[in-house]
Amino acid sequence: MTTSSDQMSEPSGADESFRPHTSHWGVFSARMQDGRLEVRPHPGDPDPNEIIQNFPAALRHRARIAQPMVRRGWLERGPGPDDRRGRDEYLPMSWSAVLDLLGGELARIRDNHGPGAIFGGSYGWASAGRFHHAQSQIHRFLNTSVGGYVRSVNSYSSGASSVLVPHVIGDYEDLVKRNVSWEQIAAHSEIVLAFGGMALKNSMVAGGSISKHVERGAMDRARARGCQFVLVGPLRGDLPEEAGAEWVSSNPGSDTALMMALVHTLVVNGLHDRGFLERCTIGWPIFERYLLGETDGQPKDAAWAAAITGVPADAITALAKRLHGQRALIVVAHALQRAEHGEQPVWMGMVLAAALGQIGLPGGGYGYGLGAIAYYGRRYNAVPVPTFSQGRNGVSDFIPVARIADMLLNPGTSYRYNGQTRTYPEIKLVYWAGGNPFHHHQDLNRLRQAFAWLDTLVVHELAWTATARHADIVLPCTMTLEREDIGGSSNDPLLVPMQPVVEPYGEARDDYAIFADLAERLGTRQAFTEGRSVRQWLEHLYEPTRVELAAQGLPAPSFQEFWAGEGFELPQLPDDGGRLRKFREDPAGHPLPTPTGKLEIYSETIASFGEADCPGHPTWLGPTNVPDKASPYVLVANQPRTRLHSQFDFGGHSSEAKHRGREVASMHPADAAARGIADGDIVRISNERGACLAGLRVTDGIRQGVIQLPTGAWYDPADPTEDKSLWVHGNPNVLTRDVGTSALAQGCTGQLTTVQVERFDGNLPPIQAYDPPARQVVPA
Ligand SMILES: Nc1nc2c(c(=O)[nH]1)N[C@H]1C(S)=C(S)[C@@H](COP(=O)(O)OP(=O)(O)OC[C@H]3O[C@@H](n4cnc5c(=O)[nH]c(N)nc54)[C@H](O)[C@@H]3O)O[C@H]1N2
Ligand SMILES: Nc1nc2c(c(=O)[nH]1)N[C@H]1C(S)=C(S)[C@@H](COP(=O)(O)OP(=O)(O)OC[C@H]3O[C@@H](n4cnc5c(=O)[nH]c(N)nc54)[C@H](O)[C@@H]3O)O[C@H]1N2
Ligand SMILES: [Mo]
């Protein structure tokens, strides 16, 4: 069996030279110099991501977990519901003892309750690297060693769109990854209307690896060619300077109404593309009657939309006319669907692009999600990248990913999802590796209560996240720089030999090594490991790529050549507009994989589900969570610029951007003045679910009535023993609502909620989020 130490045996010159590595933030190289880590971006990256600068301070930060730990209450009283999770002490334990204990507990659950009592969805971003991908590791372990697990489906990213799109457009990847590219925008687009923008802070990140950040350059080139960018949304910064965008400031949650008014304006002026609608869509006549107010007495015209969106009616009609007759691209950010009724703006964006007749044209049509993540709008590789097999799951049950607290709090209760009535299983044990639910979920006080019901919570982590602090068994894992792997993504050409640069921290071990030794306890080591060491796995995973390169008559380096180098570029497929282009050219010959083979403006399938909150065509449903006297502001809880989610919140780049140690919220000068708050003050943001502190930045780059606080500052209640304690560090998920987008998709709605904002004049409580909750022997 491979241990961390024999992995480290080969690379020895770590102090002398930079070694290749990669991350979700970009390809880079790193070295240890005089005990300090240095990182530098890949020389071929035109626009490197500064998030890699979180690595040096994070590597040996006190927040790292040094030893296996067990929660005192669990050890003393055994598995079972316990509301001291999150408030208890931890005791260190040796690896062999803790794995014996955990092996026994897994066997107990499996034998007494079956694998259907184990929740192993383990959602999260983990780290780059094709082999040490934590979700693949945990899923393979649970499949090979305990008979499977209840899984989660979909993502927090695209919970609503990934369920809606197959019904109305077809394949989700065809829409976000094989459609409009950055190359096409640079060369062809004449007007790009971006709802929620395409913020560079977001497209700097990709899941897996990214060797070139191209978005800034593409927008720059498009604009130099005369392309106009228009940003609709509450934040001016959602498009970069390079786009030279015009900002249409609008109310959050109102985009569906704005899109409807744009289409209404096209229709009443006879500017909609009847030919395209006829040839390529189904259901337009039904929708048109709704649009014109024939079914409900309310025309969805510009005056109607102005009252909802805050955008003047004449600006809406003028924008509609500008879109007509140009190569127009409609972009809808993921953020719009991470909200109540999030299905609607995604569907309506398609209708707008279809009414303009642009879907399938180079640089035109519907760029859903474009700019959210760096692997959208790229070319696909022409050969497969290494993939670690997860095996077969013996349990068929699943939940939509964001329904976790509902599941734990309401076992046996039924709920609706994608046309089905389903029942929440009774979960006894939750096992997490590579995600942080106490970062990603909403209404975290409620999630705390949900986790209290478990028999056992097991977490593999590299740092003392809030999830680790709620676990019964905490197993320390290596950070990417402490292990070897292969980096690559199906949308980035560079395949990277990821070299370790430093020994594992403390007693930390690879997830793979932990699972292999745990499988030993369950008698399944061979099934899990197939007898391979880490290096043998890397060679094994590399082989299909090499074979396909050779089959295509291309240079096909041996694993040894690959491993000794800095990485090499794989061939890529042409940027040909994918299935949507083919469909446009020949709708009958290349039908879409929807029930009718066409773009479905009206979906019989969705209508047949009978959900009031997601009818058969795009509908203005209006938010139920609206500002009122108690909570007069809309909080936009979006992605952070200086880190990925909660990862390395304690790193240098993330810490430096904070104000007096707190995450920074933004507010309009008029709102700040009305509340007696000044730039640089500490504010208390609250609603009926909880309260948190944040630093305040006053800026006219945000719409009045809106406050923005990014996610990812670590969970930090002033007093963890008190329910509804003040969170001192600026984590918006104490405030957000834990409700699904609709009965169709049950997606996450964390982006928007309503809050009160006040100046905080009390004594500032200290930040304790990174202090280990246990005495651990910290390595020198
Ligand atoms: N309010 C609100 N909430 C949101 C969002 C929002 O817009 N608003 N956005 C949502 C979105 S889109 C997403 S994708 C989620 C993201 O939620 P997550 O993906 O859960 O967030 P991360 O902080 O990336 O968590 C990854 C965890 O994996 C750990 N890790 C890294 N490498 C390894 C490894 O090799 N092994 C193990 N065992 N662990 C490792 C890291 O230390 C970290 O704690 O958040 C969601 N939450
Ligand atoms: N630096 C960094 N980049 C990331 C991530 C990260 O954590 N850090 N996470 C990655 C992940 S997992 C994902 S899924 C993507 C997420 O991609 P998105 O969900 O698109 O990203 P967000 O930053 O949450 O939101 C984008 C913008 O939408 C705007 N917005 C919010 N609500 C509305 C609305 O109702 N209407 C309009 N018009 N605009 C609105 C906000 O101003 C916000 O800045 O980002 C990825 N990129
Ligand atoms: Mo995401």
PDB file of C-alpha atoms in Angstrom, residues 82-290:
ATOM      1  CA  ASP A  82     -26.492  14.974  19.922  1.00  0.00           C
ATOM      2  CA  ASP A  83     -26.979  18.705  19.743  1.00  0.00           C
ATOM      3  CA  ARG A  84     -23.492  19.307  21.083  1.00  0.00           C
ATOM      4  CA  ARG A  85     -22.149  18.762  17.573  1.00  0.00           C
ATOM      5  CA  GLY A  86     -20.365  22.014  16.790  1.00  0.00           C
ATOM      6  CA  ARG A  87     -19.837  22.816  20.493  1.00  0.00           C
ATOM      7  CA  ASP A  88     -17.880  19.838  21.754  1.00  0.00           C
ATOM      8  CA  GLU A  89     -14.256  19.007  22.491  1.00  0.00           C
ATOM      9  CA  TYR A  90     -12.057  16.714  20.398  1.00  0.00           C
ATOM     10  CA  LEU A  91      -9.617  14.051  21.442  1.00  0.00           C
ATOM     11  CA  PRO A  92      -6.703  12.946  19.262  1.00  0.00           C
ATOM     12  CA  MET A  93      -6.480   9.282  18.312  1.00  0.00           C
ATOM     13  CA  SER A  94      -3.964   7.170  16.416  1.00  0.00           C
ATOM     14  CA  TRP A  95      -4.713   6.255  12.821  1.00  0.00           C
ATOM     15  CA  SER A  96      -5.005   2.579  13.557  1.00  0.00           C
ATOM     16  CA  ALA A  97      -7.389   3.101  16.484  1.00  0.00           C
ATOM     17  CA  VAL A  98      -9.582   5.610  14.666  1.00  0.00           C
ATOM     18  CA  LEU A  99      -9.860   3.440  11.565  1.00  0.00           C
ATOM     19  CA  ASP A 100     -10.784   0.418  13.713  1.00  0.00           C
ATOM     20  CA  LEU A 101     -13.488   2.519  15.331  1.00  0.00           C
ATOM     21  CA  LEU A 102     -14.816   3.874  12.046  1.00  0.00           C
ATOM     22  CA  GLY A 103     -14.677   0.481  10.319  1.00  0.00           C
ATOM     23  CA  GLY A 104     -16.800  -0.910  13.137  1.00  0.00           C
ATOM     24  CA  GLU A 105     -19.293   1.931  12.917  1.00  0.00           C
ATOM     25  CA  LEU A 106     -19.673   1.572   9.123  1.00  0.00           C
ATOM     26  CA  ALA A 107     -20.232  -2.164   9.544  1.00  0.00           C
ATOM     27  CA  ARG A 108     -22.829  -1.517  12.266  1.00  0.00           C
ATOM     28  CA  ILE A 109     -24.792   0.871  10.071  1.00  0.00           C
ATOM     29  CA  ARG A 110     -24.549  -1.387   7.032  1.00  0.00           C
ATOM     30  CA  ASP A 111     -25.632  -4.504   8.952  1.00  0.00           C
ATOM     31  CA  ASN A 112     -28.403  -2.932  11.042  1.00  0.00           C
ATOM     32  CA  HIS A 113     -29.831  -0.359   8.645  1.00  0.00           C
ATOM     33  CA  GLY A 114     -28.366  -1.096   5.206  1.00  0.00           C
ATOM     34  CA  PRO A 115     -26.296   1.217   2.982  1.00  0.00           C
ATOM     35  CA  GLY A 116     -29.465   3.243   2.327  1.00  0.00           C
ATOM     36  CA  ALA A 117     -28.932   4.784   5.792  1.00  0.00           C
ATOM     37  CA  ILE A 118     -25.608   6.275   4.679  1.00  0.00           C
ATOM     38  CA  PHE A 119     -25.599   9.655   2.957  1.00  0.00           C
ATOM     39  CA  GLY A 120     -22.451   9.895   0.856  1.00  0.00           C
ATOM     40  CA  GLY A 121     -23.379  12.642  -1.606  1.00  0.00           C
ATOM     41  CA  SER A 122     -20.413  14.577  -0.283  1.00  0.00           C
ATOM     42  CA  TYR A 123     -21.029  17.562  -2.557  1.00  0.00           C
ATOM     43  CA  GLY A 124     -18.207  20.018  -2.997  1.00  0.00           C
ATOM     44  CA  TRP A 125     -15.334  21.328  -5.043  1.00  0.00           C
ATOM     45  CA  ALA A 126     -12.494  19.498  -3.314  1.00  0.00           C
ATOM     46  CA  SER A 127      -9.196  20.022  -5.194  1.00  0.00           C
ATOM     47  CA  ALA A 128      -7.937  19.616  -8.741  1.00  0.00           C
ATOM     48  CA  GLY A 129      -6.217  16.362  -9.711  1.00  0.00           C
ATOM     49  CA  ARG A 130      -7.806  13.494 -11.609  1.00  0.00           C
ATOM     50  CA  PHE A 131      -6.926  10.793  -9.078  1.00  0.00           C
ATOM     51  CA  HIS A 132      -7.136  12.421  -5.637  1.00  0.00           C
ATOM     52  CA  HIS A 133     -10.547  13.853  -6.505  1.00  0.00           C
ATOM     53  CA  ALA A 134     -12.195  13.449  -3.104  1.00  0.00           C
ATOM     54  CA  GLN A 135     -15.740  12.768  -4.377  1.00  0.00           C
ATOM     55  CA  SER A 136     -14.544  10.026  -6.706  1.00  0.00           C
ATOM     56  CA  GLN A 137     -12.554   8.506  -3.854  1.00  0.00           C
ATOM     57  CA  ILE A 138     -15.386   8.510  -1.336  1.00  0.00           C
ATOM     58  CA  HIS A 139     -17.957   7.251  -3.835  1.00  0.00           C
ATOM     59  CA  ARG A 140     -15.673   4.440  -4.948  1.00  0.00           C
ATOM     60  CA  PHE A 141     -15.011   3.525  -1.316  1.00  0.00           C
ATOM     61  CA  LEU A 142     -18.705   3.472  -0.365  1.00  0.00           C
ATOM     62  CA  ASN A 143     -19.582   1.498  -3.510  1.00  0.00           C
ATOM     63  CA  THR A 144     -16.864  -1.105  -3.157  1.00  0.00           C
ATOM     64  CA  SER A 145     -16.851  -1.382   0.627  1.00  0.00           C
ATOM     65  CA  VAL A 146     -20.320  -0.858   2.131  1.00  0.00           C
ATOM     66  CA  GLY A 147     -22.677  -1.543  -0.791  1.00  0.00           C
ATOM     67  CA  GLY A 148     -23.369   2.038  -1.793  1.00  0.00           C
ATOM     68  CA  TYR A 149     -24.932   5.183  -0.377  1.00  0.00           C
ATOM     69  CA  VAL A 150     -27.731   7.680  -0.819  1.00  0.00           C
ATOM     70  CA  ARG A 151     -26.387  10.179  -3.317  1.00  0.00           C
ATOM     71  CA  SER A 152     -27.194  13.752  -4.248  1.00  0.00           C
ATOM     72  CA  VAL A 153     -28.054  14.910  -7.751  1.00  0.00           C
ATOM     73  CA  ASN A 154     -27.409  18.238  -9.472  1.00  0.00           C
ATOM     74  CA  SER A 155     -25.345  21.039  -7.952  1.00  0.00           C
ATOM     75  CA  TYR A 156     -25.552  24.238  -5.948  1.00  0.00           C
ATOM     76  CA  SER A 157     -24.250  25.919  -9.110  1.00  0.00           C
ATOM     77  CA  SER A 158     -27.044  25.052 -11.497  1.00  0.00           C
ATOM     78  CA  GLY A 159     -29.734  23.344  -9.445  1.00  0.00           C
ATOM     79  CA  ALA A 160     -32.643  24.819 -11.408  1.00  0.00           C
ATOM     80  CA  SER A 161     -31.149  25.020 -14.899  1.00  0.00           C
ATOM     81  CA  SER A 162     -29.769  21.488 -14.991  1.00  0.00           C
ATOM     82  CA  VAL A 163     -33.276  20.087 -14.396  1.00  0.00           C
ATOM     83  CA  LEU A 164     -35.121  22.522 -16.647  1.00  0.00           C
ATOM     84  CA  VAL A 165     -32.797  22.473 -19.656  1.00  0.00           C
ATOM     85  CA  PRO A 166     -33.226  18.777 -20.593  1.00  0.00           C
ATOM     86  CA  HIS A 167     -36.968  19.357 -20.893  1.00  0.00           C
ATOM     87  CA  VAL A 168     -36.789  22.475 -23.033  1.00  0.00           C
ATOM     88  CA  ILE A 169     -33.413  22.682 -24.804  1.00  0.00           C
ATOM     89  CA  GLY A 170     -31.954  19.189 -24.507  1.00  0.00           C
ATOM     90  CA  ASP A 171     -28.497  18.334 -23.288  1.00  0.00           C
ATOM     91  CA  TYR A 172     -27.216  20.671 -20.586  1.00  0.00           C
ATOM     92  CA  GLU A 173     -23.560  20.392 -21.647  1.00  0.00           C
ATOM     93  CA  ASP A 174     -24.515  21.199 -25.232  1.00  0.00           C
ATOM     94  CA  LEU A 175     -25.852  24.496 -23.936  1.00  0.00           C
ATOM     95  CA  VAL A 176     -23.053  25.555 -21.582  1.00  0.00           C
ATOM     96  CA  LYS A 177     -19.997  23.854 -23.050  1.00  0.00           C
ATOM     97  CA  ARG A 178     -20.537  23.170 -26.769  1.00  0.00           C
ATOM     98  CA  ASN A 179     -22.264  26.310 -27.928  1.00  0.00           C
ATOM     99  CA  VAL A 180     -21.085  29.909 -27.980  1.00  0.00           C
ATOM    100  CA  SER A 181     -17.364  30.241 -27.279  1.00  0.00           C
ATOM    101  CA  TRP A 182     -15.087  33.120 -26.310  1.00  0.00           C
ATOM    102  CA  GLU A 183     -13.473  32.790 -29.726  1.00  0.00           C
ATOM    103  CA  GLN A 184     -16.880  33.428 -31.331  1.00  0.00           C
ATOM    104  CA  ILE A 185     -17.577  36.418 -29.087  1.00  0.00           C
ATOM    105  CA  ALA A 186     -14.227  37.939 -30.016  1.00  0.00           C
ATOM    106  CA  ALA A 187     -14.902  37.388 -33.721  1.00  0.00           C
ATOM    107  CA  HIS A 188     -18.664  37.660 -34.297  1.00  0.00           C
ATOM    108  CA  SER A 189     -20.908  39.064 -31.549  1.00  0.00           C
ATOM    109  CA  GLU A 190     -22.293  42.567 -32.156  1.00  0.00           C
ATOM    110  CA  ILE A 191     -24.261  42.975 -28.953  1.00  0.00           C
ATOM    111  CA  VAL A 192     -23.951  40.921 -25.776  1.00  0.00           C
ATOM    112  CA  LEU A 193     -26.767  41.365 -23.288  1.00  0.00           C
ATOM    113  CA  ALA A 194     -25.597  39.800 -20.039  1.00  0.00           C
ATOM    114  CA  PHE A 195     -28.082  39.272 -17.213  1.00  0.00           C
ATOM    115  CA  GLY A 196     -25.941  39.067 -14.090  1.00  0.00           C
ATOM    116  CA  GLY A 197     -22.843  39.799 -16.159  1.00  0.00           C
ATOM    117  CA  MET A 198     -19.758  37.684 -16.767  1.00  0.00           C
ATOM    118  CA  ALA A 199     -17.543  38.766 -13.897  1.00  0.00           C
ATOM    119  CA  LEU A 200     -13.863  37.956 -14.336  1.00  0.00           C
ATOM    120  CA  LYS A 201     -13.687  37.011 -10.656  1.00  0.00           C
ATOM    121  CA  ASN A 202     -15.895  34.039 -11.575  1.00  0.00           C
ATOM    122  CA  SER A 203     -14.381  32.945 -14.878  1.00  0.00           C
ATOM    123  CA  MET A 204     -10.955  32.903 -13.214  1.00  0.00           C
ATOM    124  CA  VAL A 205     -12.001  29.592 -11.666  1.00  0.00           C
ATOM    125  CA  ALA A 206     -12.492  26.172 -13.276  1.00  0.00           C
ATOM    126  CA  GLY A 207     -13.138  22.773 -11.774  1.00  0.00           C
ATOM    127  CA  GLY A 208     -10.025  20.725 -12.440  1.00  0.00           C
ATOM    128  CA  SER A 209      -7.417  22.805 -14.171  1.00  0.00           C
ATOM    129  CA  ILE A 210      -7.111  25.772 -16.498  1.00  0.00           C
ATOM    130  CA  SER A 211      -3.971  26.833 -18.334  1.00  0.00           C
ATOM    131  CA  LYS A 212      -5.187  30.014 -20.051  1.00  0.00           C
ATOM    132  CA  HIS A 213      -7.619  32.614 -18.724  1.00  0.00           C
ATOM    133  CA  VAL A 214      -9.030  34.018 -21.993  1.00  0.00           C
ATOM    134  CA  GLU A 215     -12.190  35.875 -20.986  1.00  0.00           C
ATOM    135  CA  ARG A 216     -10.722  39.340 -20.432  1.00  0.00           C
ATOM    136  CA  GLY A 217      -8.860  39.229 -23.730  1.00  0.00           C
ATOM    137  CA  ALA A 218     -11.907  38.005 -25.647  1.00  0.00           C
ATOM    138  CA  MET A 219     -14.090  40.830 -24.319  1.00  0.00           C
ATOM    139  CA  ASP A 220     -11.333  43.316 -25.077  1.00  0.00           C
ATOM    140  CA  ARG A 221     -11.049  42.110 -28.679  1.00  0.00           C
ATOM    141  CA  ALA A 222     -14.821  42.050 -29.173  1.00  0.00           C
ATOM    142  CA  ARG A 223     -15.159  45.572 -27.917  1.00  0.00           C
ATOM    143  CA  ALA A 224     -12.282  46.815 -30.098  1.00  0.00           C
ATOM    144  CA  ARG A 225     -14.190  45.362 -33.065  1.00  0.00           C
ATOM    145  CA  GLY A 226     -17.263  47.382 -32.052  1.00  0.00           C
ATOM    146  CA  CYS A 227     -19.249  44.837 -30.091  1.00  0.00           C
ATOM    147  CA  GLN A 228     -21.448  46.433 -27.432  1.00  0.00           C
ATOM    148  CA  PHE A 229     -21.799  44.867 -23.996  1.00  0.00           C
ATOM    149  CA  VAL A 230     -24.872  45.564 -21.882  1.00  0.00           C
ATOM    150  CA  LEU A 231     -24.978  44.428 -18.253  1.00  0.00           C
ATOM    151  CA  VAL A 232     -28.305  43.952 -16.485  1.00  0.00           C
ATOM    152  CA  GLY A 233     -28.159  43.514 -12.725  1.00  0.00           C
ATOM    153  CA  PRO A 234     -27.552  45.070  -9.341  1.00  0.00           C
ATOM    154  CA  LEU A 235     -23.713  45.276  -9.515  1.00  0.00           C
ATOM    155  CA  ARG A 236     -21.683  47.282 -12.020  1.00  0.00           C
ATOM    156  CA  GLY A 237     -18.593  45.147 -11.444  1.00  0.00           C
ATOM    157  CA  ASP A 238     -20.177  42.063 -13.003  1.00  0.00           C
ATOM    158  CA  LEU A 239     -18.575  42.980 -16.342  1.00  0.00           C
ATOM    159  CA  PRO A 240     -14.936  44.078 -16.514  1.00  0.00           C
ATOM    160  CA  GLU A 241     -13.580  47.431 -17.670  1.00  0.00           C
ATOM    161  CA  GLU A 242     -12.436  45.752 -20.890  1.00  0.00           C
ATOM    162  CA  ALA A 243     -16.060  45.169 -21.939  1.00  0.00           C
ATOM    163  CA  GLY A 244     -16.815  48.889 -21.708  1.00  0.00           C
ATOM    164  CA  ALA A 245     -20.318  47.849 -20.750  1.00  0.00           C
ATOM    165  CA  GLU A 246     -23.386  49.925 -20.357  1.00  0.00           C
ATOM    166  CA  TRP A 247     -24.919  49.135 -16.949  1.00  0.00           C
ATOM    167  CA  VAL A 248     -28.684  48.697 -16.754  1.00  0.00           C
ATOM    168  CA  SER A 249     -29.177  48.715 -13.001  1.00  0.00           C
ATOM    169  CA  SER A 250     -32.106  46.470 -12.103  1.00  0.00           C
ATOM    170  CA  ASN A 251     -33.788  44.886  -9.121  1.00  0.00           C
ATOM    171  CA  PRO A 252     -32.488  41.433  -8.227  1.00  0.00           C
ATOM    172  CA  GLY A 253     -34.965  38.681  -9.037  1.00  0.00           C
ATOM    173  CA  SER A 254     -36.734  40.702 -11.759  1.00  0.00           C
ATOM    174  CA  ASP A 255     -34.972  39.503 -14.935  1.00  0.00           C
ATOM    175  CA  THR A 256     -37.805  37.308 -16.199  1.00  0.00           C
ATOM    176  CA  ALA A 257     -40.068  40.364 -16.337  1.00  0.00           C
ATOM    177  CA  LEU A 258     -37.424  42.374 -18.181  1.00  0.00           C
ATOM    178  CA  MET A 259     -36.890  39.619 -20.746  1.00  0.00           C
ATOM    179  CA  MET A 260     -40.646  39.339 -21.260  1.00  0.00           C
ATOM    180  CA  ALA A 261     -40.915  43.075 -21.915  1.00  0.00           C
ATOM    181  CA  LEU A 262     -38.058  42.875 -24.420  1.00  0.00           C
ATOM    182  CA  VAL A 263     -39.871  40.105 -26.293  1.00  0.00           C
ATOM    183  CA  HIS A 264     -43.165  41.985 -25.990  1.00  0.00           C
ATOM    184  CA  THR A 265     -41.551  45.031 -27.588  1.00  0.00           C
ATOM    185  CA  LEU A 266     -40.176  42.890 -30.430  1.00  0.00           C
ATOM    186  CA  VAL A 267     -43.588  41.330 -31.015  1.00  0.00           C
ATOM    187  CA  VAL A 268     -45.682  44.508 -31.015  1.00  0.00           C
ATOM    188  CA  ASN A 269     -43.190  46.053 -33.437  1.00  0.00           C
ATOM    189  CA  GLY A 270     -43.140  42.966 -35.633  1.00  0.00           C
ATOM    190  CA  LEU A 271     -39.420  42.485 -34.971  1.00  0.00           C
ATOM    191  CA  HIS A 272     -39.502  38.901 -33.738  1.00  0.00           C
ATOM    192  CA  ASP A 273     -38.110  36.211 -36.018  1.00  0.00           C
ATOM    193  CA  ARG A 274     -41.298  34.352 -36.952  1.00  0.00           C
ATOM    194  CA  GLY A 275     -39.433  32.011 -39.280  1.00  0.00           C
ATOM    195  CA  PHE A 276     -37.090  30.804 -36.553  1.00  0.00           C
ATOM    196  CA  LEU A 277     -39.901  30.452 -34.017  1.00  0.00           C
ATOM    197  CA  GLU A 278     -41.904  28.425 -36.514  1.00  0.00           C
ATOM    198  CA  ARG A 279     -39.053  26.178 -37.613  1.00  0.00           C
ATOM    199  CA  CYS A 280     -37.175  25.608 -34.384  1.00  0.00           C
ATOM    200  CA  THR A 281     -39.571  26.007 -31.462  1.00  0.00           C
ATOM    201  CA  ILE A 282     -42.790  24.568 -30.147  1.00  0.00           C
ATOM    202  CA  GLY A 283     -45.442  26.425 -28.147  1.00  0.00           C
ATOM    203  CA  TRP A 284     -44.842  29.991 -29.269  1.00  0.00           C
ATOM    204  CA  PRO A 285     -48.565  30.706 -29.933  1.00  0.00           C
ATOM    205  CA  ILE A 286     -49.494  29.686 -26.369  1.00  0.00           C
ATOM    206  CA  PHE A 287     -46.742  31.818 -24.907  1.00  0.00           C
ATOM    207  CA  GLU A 288     -47.563  34.759 -27.177  1.00  0.00           C
ATOM    208  CA  ARG A 289     -51.121  34.884 -25.853  1.00  0.00           C
ATOM    209  CA  TYR A 290     -49.737  35.014 -22.304  1.00  0.00           C
TER     210      TYR A 290
END
